CSV table of C-alpha atoms and ligand atoms in Angstrom, one decimal:
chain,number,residue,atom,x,y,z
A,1,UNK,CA,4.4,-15.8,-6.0
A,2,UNK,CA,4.5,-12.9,-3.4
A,3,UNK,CA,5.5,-14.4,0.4
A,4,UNK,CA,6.7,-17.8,-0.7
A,5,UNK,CA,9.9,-17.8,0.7
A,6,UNK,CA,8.3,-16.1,3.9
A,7,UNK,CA,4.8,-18.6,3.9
A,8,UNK,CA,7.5,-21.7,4.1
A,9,UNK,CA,10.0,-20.4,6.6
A,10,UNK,CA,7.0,-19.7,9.0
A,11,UNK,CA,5.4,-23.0,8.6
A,12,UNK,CA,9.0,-24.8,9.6
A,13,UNK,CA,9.4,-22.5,12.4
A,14,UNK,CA,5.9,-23.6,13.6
A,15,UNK,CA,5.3,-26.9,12.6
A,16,UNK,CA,8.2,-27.6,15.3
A,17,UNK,CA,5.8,-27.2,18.1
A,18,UNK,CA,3.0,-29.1,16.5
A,19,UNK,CA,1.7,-32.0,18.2
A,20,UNK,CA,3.7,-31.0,21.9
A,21,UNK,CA,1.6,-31.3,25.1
A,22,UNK,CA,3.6,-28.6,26.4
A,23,UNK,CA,5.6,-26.0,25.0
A,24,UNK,CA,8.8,-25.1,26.9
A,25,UNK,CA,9.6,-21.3,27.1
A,26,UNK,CA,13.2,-22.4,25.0
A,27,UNK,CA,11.1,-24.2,22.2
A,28,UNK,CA,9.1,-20.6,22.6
A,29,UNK,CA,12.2,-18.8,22.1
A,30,UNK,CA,13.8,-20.7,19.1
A,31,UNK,CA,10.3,-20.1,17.3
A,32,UNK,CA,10.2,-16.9,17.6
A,33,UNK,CA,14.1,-16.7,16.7
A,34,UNK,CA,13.4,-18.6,13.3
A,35,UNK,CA,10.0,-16.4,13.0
A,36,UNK,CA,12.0,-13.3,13.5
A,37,UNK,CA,15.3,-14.5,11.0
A,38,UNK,CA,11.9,-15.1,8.5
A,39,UNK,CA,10.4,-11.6,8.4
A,40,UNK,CA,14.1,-10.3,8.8
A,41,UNK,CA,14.7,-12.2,5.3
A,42,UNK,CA,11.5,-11.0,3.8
A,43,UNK,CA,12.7,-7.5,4.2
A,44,UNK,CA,10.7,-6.6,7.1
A,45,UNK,CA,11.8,-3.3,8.9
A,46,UNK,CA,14.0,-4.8,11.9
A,47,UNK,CA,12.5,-2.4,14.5
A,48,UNK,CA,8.9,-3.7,13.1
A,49,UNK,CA,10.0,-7.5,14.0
A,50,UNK,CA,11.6,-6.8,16.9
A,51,UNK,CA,8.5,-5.2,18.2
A,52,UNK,CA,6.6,-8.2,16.8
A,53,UNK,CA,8.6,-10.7,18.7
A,54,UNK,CA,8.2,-9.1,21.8
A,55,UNK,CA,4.8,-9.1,21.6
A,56,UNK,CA,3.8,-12.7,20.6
A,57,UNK,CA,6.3,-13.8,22.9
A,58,UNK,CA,5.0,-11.9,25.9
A,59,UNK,CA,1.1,-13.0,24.7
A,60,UNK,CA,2.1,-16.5,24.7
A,61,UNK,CA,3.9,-16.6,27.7
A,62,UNK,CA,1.3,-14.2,30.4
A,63,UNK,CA,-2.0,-15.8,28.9
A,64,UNK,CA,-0.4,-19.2,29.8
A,65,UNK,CA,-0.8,-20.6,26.4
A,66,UNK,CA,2.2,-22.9,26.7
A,67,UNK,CA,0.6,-25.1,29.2
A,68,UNK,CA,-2.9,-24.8,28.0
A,69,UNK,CA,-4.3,-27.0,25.4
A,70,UNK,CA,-2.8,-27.4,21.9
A,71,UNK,CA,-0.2,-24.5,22.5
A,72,UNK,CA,1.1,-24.7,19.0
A,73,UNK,CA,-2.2,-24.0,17.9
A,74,UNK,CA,-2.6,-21.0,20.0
A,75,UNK,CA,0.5,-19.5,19.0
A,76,UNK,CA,-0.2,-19.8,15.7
A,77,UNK,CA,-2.8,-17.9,16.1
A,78,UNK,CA,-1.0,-14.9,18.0
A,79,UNK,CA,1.1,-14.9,14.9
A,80,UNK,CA,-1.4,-14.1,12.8
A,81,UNK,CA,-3.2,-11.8,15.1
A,82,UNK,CA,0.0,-10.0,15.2
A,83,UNK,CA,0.7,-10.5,11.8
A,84,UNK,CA,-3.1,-8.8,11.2
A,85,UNK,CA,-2.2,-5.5,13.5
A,86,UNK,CA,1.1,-5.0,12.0
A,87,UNK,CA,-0.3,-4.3,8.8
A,88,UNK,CA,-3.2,-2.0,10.3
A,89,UNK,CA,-6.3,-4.5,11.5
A,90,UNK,CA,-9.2,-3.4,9.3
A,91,UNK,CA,-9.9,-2.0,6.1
A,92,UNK,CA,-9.6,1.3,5.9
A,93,UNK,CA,-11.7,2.9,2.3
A,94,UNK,CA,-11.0,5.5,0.1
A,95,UNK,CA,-11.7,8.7,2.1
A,96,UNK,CA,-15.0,10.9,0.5
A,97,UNK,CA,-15.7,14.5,0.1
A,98,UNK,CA,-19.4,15.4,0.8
A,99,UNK,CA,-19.4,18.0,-1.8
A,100,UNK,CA,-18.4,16.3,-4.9
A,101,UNK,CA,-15.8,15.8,-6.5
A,102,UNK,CA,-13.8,14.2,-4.5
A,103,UNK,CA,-10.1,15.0,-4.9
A,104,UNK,CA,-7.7,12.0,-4.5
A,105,UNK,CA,-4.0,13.2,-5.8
A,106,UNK,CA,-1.4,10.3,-6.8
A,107,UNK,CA,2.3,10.5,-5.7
A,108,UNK,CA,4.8,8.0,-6.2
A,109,UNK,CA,8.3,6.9,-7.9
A,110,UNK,CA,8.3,6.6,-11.8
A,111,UNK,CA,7.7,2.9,-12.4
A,112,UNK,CA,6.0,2.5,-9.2
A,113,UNK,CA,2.7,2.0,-11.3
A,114,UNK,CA,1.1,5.4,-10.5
A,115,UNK,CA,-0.5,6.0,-14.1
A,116,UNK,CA,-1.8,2.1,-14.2
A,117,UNK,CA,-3.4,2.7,-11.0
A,118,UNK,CA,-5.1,5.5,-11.8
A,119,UNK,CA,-7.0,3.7,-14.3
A,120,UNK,CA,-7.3,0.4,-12.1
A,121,UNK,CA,-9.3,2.8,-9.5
A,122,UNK,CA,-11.4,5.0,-11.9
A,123,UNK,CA,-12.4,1.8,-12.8
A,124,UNK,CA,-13.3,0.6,-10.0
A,125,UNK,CA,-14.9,3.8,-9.1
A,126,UNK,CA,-17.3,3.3,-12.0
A,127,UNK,CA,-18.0,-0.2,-11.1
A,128,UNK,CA,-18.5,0.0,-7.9
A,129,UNK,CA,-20.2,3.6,-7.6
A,130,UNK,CA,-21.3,4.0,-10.5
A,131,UNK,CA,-19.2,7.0,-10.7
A,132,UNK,CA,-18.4,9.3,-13.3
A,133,UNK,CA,-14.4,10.5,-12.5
A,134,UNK,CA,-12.1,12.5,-14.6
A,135,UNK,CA,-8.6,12.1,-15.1
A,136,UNK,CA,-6.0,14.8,-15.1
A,137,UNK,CA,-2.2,14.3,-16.5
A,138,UNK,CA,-0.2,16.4,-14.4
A,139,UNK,CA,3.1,14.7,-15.2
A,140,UNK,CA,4.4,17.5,-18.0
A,141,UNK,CA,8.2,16.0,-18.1
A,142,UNK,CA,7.4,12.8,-20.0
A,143,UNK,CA,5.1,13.5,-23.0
A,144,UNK,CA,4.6,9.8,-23.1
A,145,UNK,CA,3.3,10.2,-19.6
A,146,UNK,CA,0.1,11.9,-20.8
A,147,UNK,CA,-0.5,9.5,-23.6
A,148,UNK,CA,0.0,6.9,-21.8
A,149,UNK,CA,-2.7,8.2,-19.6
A,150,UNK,CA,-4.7,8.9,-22.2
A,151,UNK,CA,-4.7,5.3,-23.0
A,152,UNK,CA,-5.6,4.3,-19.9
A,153,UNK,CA,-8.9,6.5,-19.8
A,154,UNK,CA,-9.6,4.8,-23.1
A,155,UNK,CA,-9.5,1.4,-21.8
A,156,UNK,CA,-11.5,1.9,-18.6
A,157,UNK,CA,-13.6,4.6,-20.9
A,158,UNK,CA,-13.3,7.4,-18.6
A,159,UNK,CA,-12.5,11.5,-19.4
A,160,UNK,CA,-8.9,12.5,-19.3
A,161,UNK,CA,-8.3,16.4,-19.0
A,162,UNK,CA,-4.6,17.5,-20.5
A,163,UNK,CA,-2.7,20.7,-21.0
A,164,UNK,CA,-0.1,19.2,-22.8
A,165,UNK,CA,3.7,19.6,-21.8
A,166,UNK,CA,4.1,23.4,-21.6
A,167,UNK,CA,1.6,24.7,-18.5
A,168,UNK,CA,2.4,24.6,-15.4
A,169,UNK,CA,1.1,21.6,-13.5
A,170,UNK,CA,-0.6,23.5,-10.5
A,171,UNK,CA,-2.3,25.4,-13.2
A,172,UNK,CA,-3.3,21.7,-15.1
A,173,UNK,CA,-4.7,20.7,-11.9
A,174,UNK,CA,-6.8,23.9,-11.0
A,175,UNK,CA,-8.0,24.1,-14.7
A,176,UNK,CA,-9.1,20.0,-14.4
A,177,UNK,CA,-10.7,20.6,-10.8
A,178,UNK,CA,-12.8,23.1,-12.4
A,179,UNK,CA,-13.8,21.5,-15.3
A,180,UNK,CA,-14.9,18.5,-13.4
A,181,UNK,CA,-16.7,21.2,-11.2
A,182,UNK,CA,-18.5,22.0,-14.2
A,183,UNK,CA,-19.3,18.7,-15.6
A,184,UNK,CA,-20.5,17.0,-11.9
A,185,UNK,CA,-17.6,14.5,-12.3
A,186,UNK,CA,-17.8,13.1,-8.8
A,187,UNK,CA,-14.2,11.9,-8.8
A,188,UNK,CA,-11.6,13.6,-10.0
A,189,UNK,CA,-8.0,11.5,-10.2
A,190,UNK,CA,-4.6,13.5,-10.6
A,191,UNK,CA,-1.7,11.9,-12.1
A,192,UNK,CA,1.5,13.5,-10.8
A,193,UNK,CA,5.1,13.2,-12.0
A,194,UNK,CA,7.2,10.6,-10.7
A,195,UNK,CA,11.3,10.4,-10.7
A,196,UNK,CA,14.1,8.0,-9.6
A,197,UNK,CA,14.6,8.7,-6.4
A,198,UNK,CA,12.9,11.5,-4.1
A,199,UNK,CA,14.2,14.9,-4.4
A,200,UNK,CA,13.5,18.4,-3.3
A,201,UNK,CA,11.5,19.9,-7.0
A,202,UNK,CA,9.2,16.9,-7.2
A,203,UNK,CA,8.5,17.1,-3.8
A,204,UNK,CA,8.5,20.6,-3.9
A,205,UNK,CA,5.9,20.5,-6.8
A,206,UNK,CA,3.4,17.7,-5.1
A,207,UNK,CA,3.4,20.1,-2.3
A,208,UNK,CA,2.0,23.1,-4.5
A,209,UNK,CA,-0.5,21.0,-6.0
A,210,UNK,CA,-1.4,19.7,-2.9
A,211,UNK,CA,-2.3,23.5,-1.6
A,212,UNK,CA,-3.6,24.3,-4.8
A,213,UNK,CA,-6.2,21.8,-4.6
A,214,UNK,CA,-6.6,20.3,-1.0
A,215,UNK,CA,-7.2,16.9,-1.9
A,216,UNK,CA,-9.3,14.5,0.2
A,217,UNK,CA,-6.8,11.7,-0.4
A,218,UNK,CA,-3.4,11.5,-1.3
A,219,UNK,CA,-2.4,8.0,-2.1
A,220,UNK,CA,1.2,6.9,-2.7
A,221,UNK,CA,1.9,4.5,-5.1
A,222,UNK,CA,4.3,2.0,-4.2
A,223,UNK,CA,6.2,-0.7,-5.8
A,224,UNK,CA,6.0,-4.0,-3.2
A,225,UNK,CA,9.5,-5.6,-5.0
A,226,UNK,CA,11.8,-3.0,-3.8
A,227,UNK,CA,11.6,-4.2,-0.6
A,228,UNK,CA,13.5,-1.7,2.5
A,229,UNK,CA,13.4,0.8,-0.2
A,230,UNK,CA,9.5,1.0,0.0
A,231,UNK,CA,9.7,1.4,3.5
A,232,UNK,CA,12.1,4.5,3.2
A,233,UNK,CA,10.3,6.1,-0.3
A,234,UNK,CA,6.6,5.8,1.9
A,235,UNK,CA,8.5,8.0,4.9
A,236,UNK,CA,10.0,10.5,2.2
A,237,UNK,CA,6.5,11.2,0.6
A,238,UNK,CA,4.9,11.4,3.9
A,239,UNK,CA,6.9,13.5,5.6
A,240,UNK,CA,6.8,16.4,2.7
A,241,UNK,CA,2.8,15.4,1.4
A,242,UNK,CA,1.1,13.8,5.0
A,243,UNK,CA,-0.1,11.0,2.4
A,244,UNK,CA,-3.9,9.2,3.4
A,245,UNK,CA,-3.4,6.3,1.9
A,246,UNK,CA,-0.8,4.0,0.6
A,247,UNK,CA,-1.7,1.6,-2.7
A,248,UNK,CA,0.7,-1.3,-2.8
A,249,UNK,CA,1.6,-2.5,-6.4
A,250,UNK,CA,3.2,-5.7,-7.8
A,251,UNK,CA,1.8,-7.6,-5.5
A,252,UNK,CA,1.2,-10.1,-8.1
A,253,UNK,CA,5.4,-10.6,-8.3
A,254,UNK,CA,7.9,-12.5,-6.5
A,255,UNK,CA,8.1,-9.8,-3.6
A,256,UNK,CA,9.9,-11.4,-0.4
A,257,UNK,CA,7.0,-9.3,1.5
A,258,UNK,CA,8.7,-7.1,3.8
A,259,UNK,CA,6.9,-4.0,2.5
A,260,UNK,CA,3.5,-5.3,2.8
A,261,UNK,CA,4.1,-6.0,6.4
A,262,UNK,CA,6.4,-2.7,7.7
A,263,UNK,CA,4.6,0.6,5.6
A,264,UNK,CA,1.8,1.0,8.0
A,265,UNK,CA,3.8,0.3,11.4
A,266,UNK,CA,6.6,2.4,10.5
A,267,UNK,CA,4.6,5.4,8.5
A,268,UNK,CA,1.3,5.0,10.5
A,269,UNK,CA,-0.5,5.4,7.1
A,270,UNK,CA,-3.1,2.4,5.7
A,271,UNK,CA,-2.5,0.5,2.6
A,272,UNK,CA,-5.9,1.0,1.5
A,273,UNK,CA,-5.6,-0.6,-1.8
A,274,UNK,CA,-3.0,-3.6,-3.7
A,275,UNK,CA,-2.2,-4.2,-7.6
A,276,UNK,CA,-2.0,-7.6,-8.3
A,277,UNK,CA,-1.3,-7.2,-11.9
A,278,UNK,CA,-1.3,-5.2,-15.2
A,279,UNK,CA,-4.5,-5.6,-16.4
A,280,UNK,CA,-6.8,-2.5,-15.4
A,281,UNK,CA,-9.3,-5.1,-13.3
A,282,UNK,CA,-6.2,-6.0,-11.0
A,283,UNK,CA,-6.5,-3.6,-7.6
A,284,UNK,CA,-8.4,-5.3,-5.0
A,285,UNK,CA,-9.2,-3.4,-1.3
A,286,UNK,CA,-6.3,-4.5,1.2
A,287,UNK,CA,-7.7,-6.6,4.1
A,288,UNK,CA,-5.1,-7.2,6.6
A,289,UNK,CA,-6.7,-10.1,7.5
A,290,UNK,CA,-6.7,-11.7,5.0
A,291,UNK,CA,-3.1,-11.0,3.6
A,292,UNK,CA,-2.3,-12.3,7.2
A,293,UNK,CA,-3.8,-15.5,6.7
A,294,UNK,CA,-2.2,-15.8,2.7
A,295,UNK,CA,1.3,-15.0,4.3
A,296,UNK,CA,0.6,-17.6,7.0
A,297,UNK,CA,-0.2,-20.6,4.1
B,1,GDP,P1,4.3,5.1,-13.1
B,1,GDP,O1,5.6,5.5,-13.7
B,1,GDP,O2,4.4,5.2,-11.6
B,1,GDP,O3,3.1,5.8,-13.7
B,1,GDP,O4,4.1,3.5,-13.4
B,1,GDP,P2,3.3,2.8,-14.6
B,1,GDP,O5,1.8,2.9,-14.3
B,1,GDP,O6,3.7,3.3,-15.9
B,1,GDP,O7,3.7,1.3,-14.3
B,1,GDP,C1,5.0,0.8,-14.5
B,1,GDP,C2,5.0,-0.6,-14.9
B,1,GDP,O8,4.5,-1.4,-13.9
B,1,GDP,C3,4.0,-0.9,-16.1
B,1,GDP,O9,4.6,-1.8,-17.0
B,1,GDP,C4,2.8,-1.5,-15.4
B,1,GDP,O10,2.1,-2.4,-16.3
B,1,GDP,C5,3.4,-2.2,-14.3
B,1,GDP,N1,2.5,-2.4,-13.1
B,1,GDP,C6,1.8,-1.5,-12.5
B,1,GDP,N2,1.0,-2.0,-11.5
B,1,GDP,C7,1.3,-3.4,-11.5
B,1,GDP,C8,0.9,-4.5,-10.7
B,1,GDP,O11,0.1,-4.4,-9.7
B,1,GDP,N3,1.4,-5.7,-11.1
B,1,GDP,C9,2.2,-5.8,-12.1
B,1,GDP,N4,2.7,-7.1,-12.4
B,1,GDP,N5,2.7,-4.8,-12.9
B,1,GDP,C10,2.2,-3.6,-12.6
């Protein structure tokens, strides 16, 4: 399970100051000193935590909390109001073109779950909107990559528009824009190549497509289990592409966390969306609320 490690080391840290009258500002500090080694462990960008600290420390302390009644109780609650603004507050939804269709562009690392995501949210697109989107393979380097998107649009029974391997993939996505301009498709999804690590073609070629099409959201896809790397890919992405939205995947694994809670204070940009599994019904909105209170137990 995602945040176990994290879930228990918070609970110990807290359960210290259960059932004290008063809490002294030195049981305060060695709280917030196992709190902070906690999120440290779970991979939590150290400027994020330290930032964090600060901040529940100086909320407990100026609104008096430790000599008020049931401190511990109070404290925990700054922890999870904290916890709640760290990862953005409120839900932020898929942004919406008033003309349609409206673009939304995928970028992300190969593996990150880019092409399972696309389906996930036509999907729920279709479910929720009734709407009527269209796929377009724009990942020419891996002829598996449009079959496997292919298969995909088959399972969640929505259009896929291909070129094959040998056209250029600015070209692939004008051509699909404008056949979903011609069939009303309200939605159109673009599924963009992917590669180990960041470097200067891919980016180079997310960044024509982006021009080429001016999409209404750009969402990057990223993998929750690798951690500081997350943190690091998101800033690479959104420095070149000025991403919208970030979609969180493998949320359903054993990630220690720290990605979850660092991408949108250290990029600025909303998760808008998390995969919690393979199956195409797996991608639920991301409340920060709520995550807040499942990291808290
Ligand atoms: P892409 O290379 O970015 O297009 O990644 P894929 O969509 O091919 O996904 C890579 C692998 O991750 C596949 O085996 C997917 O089934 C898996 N995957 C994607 N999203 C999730 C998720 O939310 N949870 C789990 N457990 N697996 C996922």
């Amino acid at each position: 399970m995602a945040f176990e490690g994290l879930t228990e080391r918070l609970q110990n840290a807290m359960k210290k100051l259960r059932g004290k009258g008063k809490v002294s500002q030195s049981d305060l500090r060695e709280t917030m000193r196992e709190i902070r080694l906690a999120l440290l462990e779970a991979d939590v960008n150290f400027q994020v935590v330290r930032q964090f600290v600060k901040t529940v420390e100086q909320r407990a302390t100026g609104a008096k909390v430790l000599e008020g009644l049931n401190p511990s109780q109070q404290i925990v609650k700054i922890v999870d109001e904290e916890l709640t603004k760290m990862m953005g507050d409120e839900a932020v939804p898929l942004n919406k073109s008033e003309k349609i269709p409206t673009v939304i562009m995928m970028s992300g690392l190969q593996g990150a779950g880019k092409t399972t995501t696309v389906g996930k949210l036509a999907l729920k697109l279709k479910n929720e909107q009734n709407a009527r989107p269209l796929l377009i393979a724009d990942d020419v380097y891996r002829p598996a990559a449009i079959e496997q998107l292919q298969t995909v649009g088959q399972q969640v029974d929505v259009p896929v528009f291909q070129l094959g391997t040998d056209v250029d993939p600015v070209e692939i996505a004008k051509r699909g824009l404008a056949q979903a301009q011609e069939n009303h498709n309200d939605y159109v999804i673009i599924d963009t190549a992917g590669r180990l690590q960041i470097d200067e073609k891919l980016m180079g070629e997310l960044s024509d497509i982006k021009k080429a099409v001016n999409p209404d959201e750009i969402l990057l896809v990223i993998d929750a289990m690798t951690g500081q790397n997350a943190v690091a890919t998101a800033q690479g992405f959104d420095e070149t592409l000025d991403v919208t939205g970030v979609v969180l995947t493998k949320l359903d694994g054993d990630t220690r966390g720290g990605a979850a809670l660092s991408i949108r204070a250290v990029t600025g940009k909303p998760i808008k969306f998390v995969g919690q599994g393979e199956k195409m019904s797996d991608l639920d909105v991301f409340h920060p609320d709520r995550m807040a209170s499942r990291i808290l137990g």
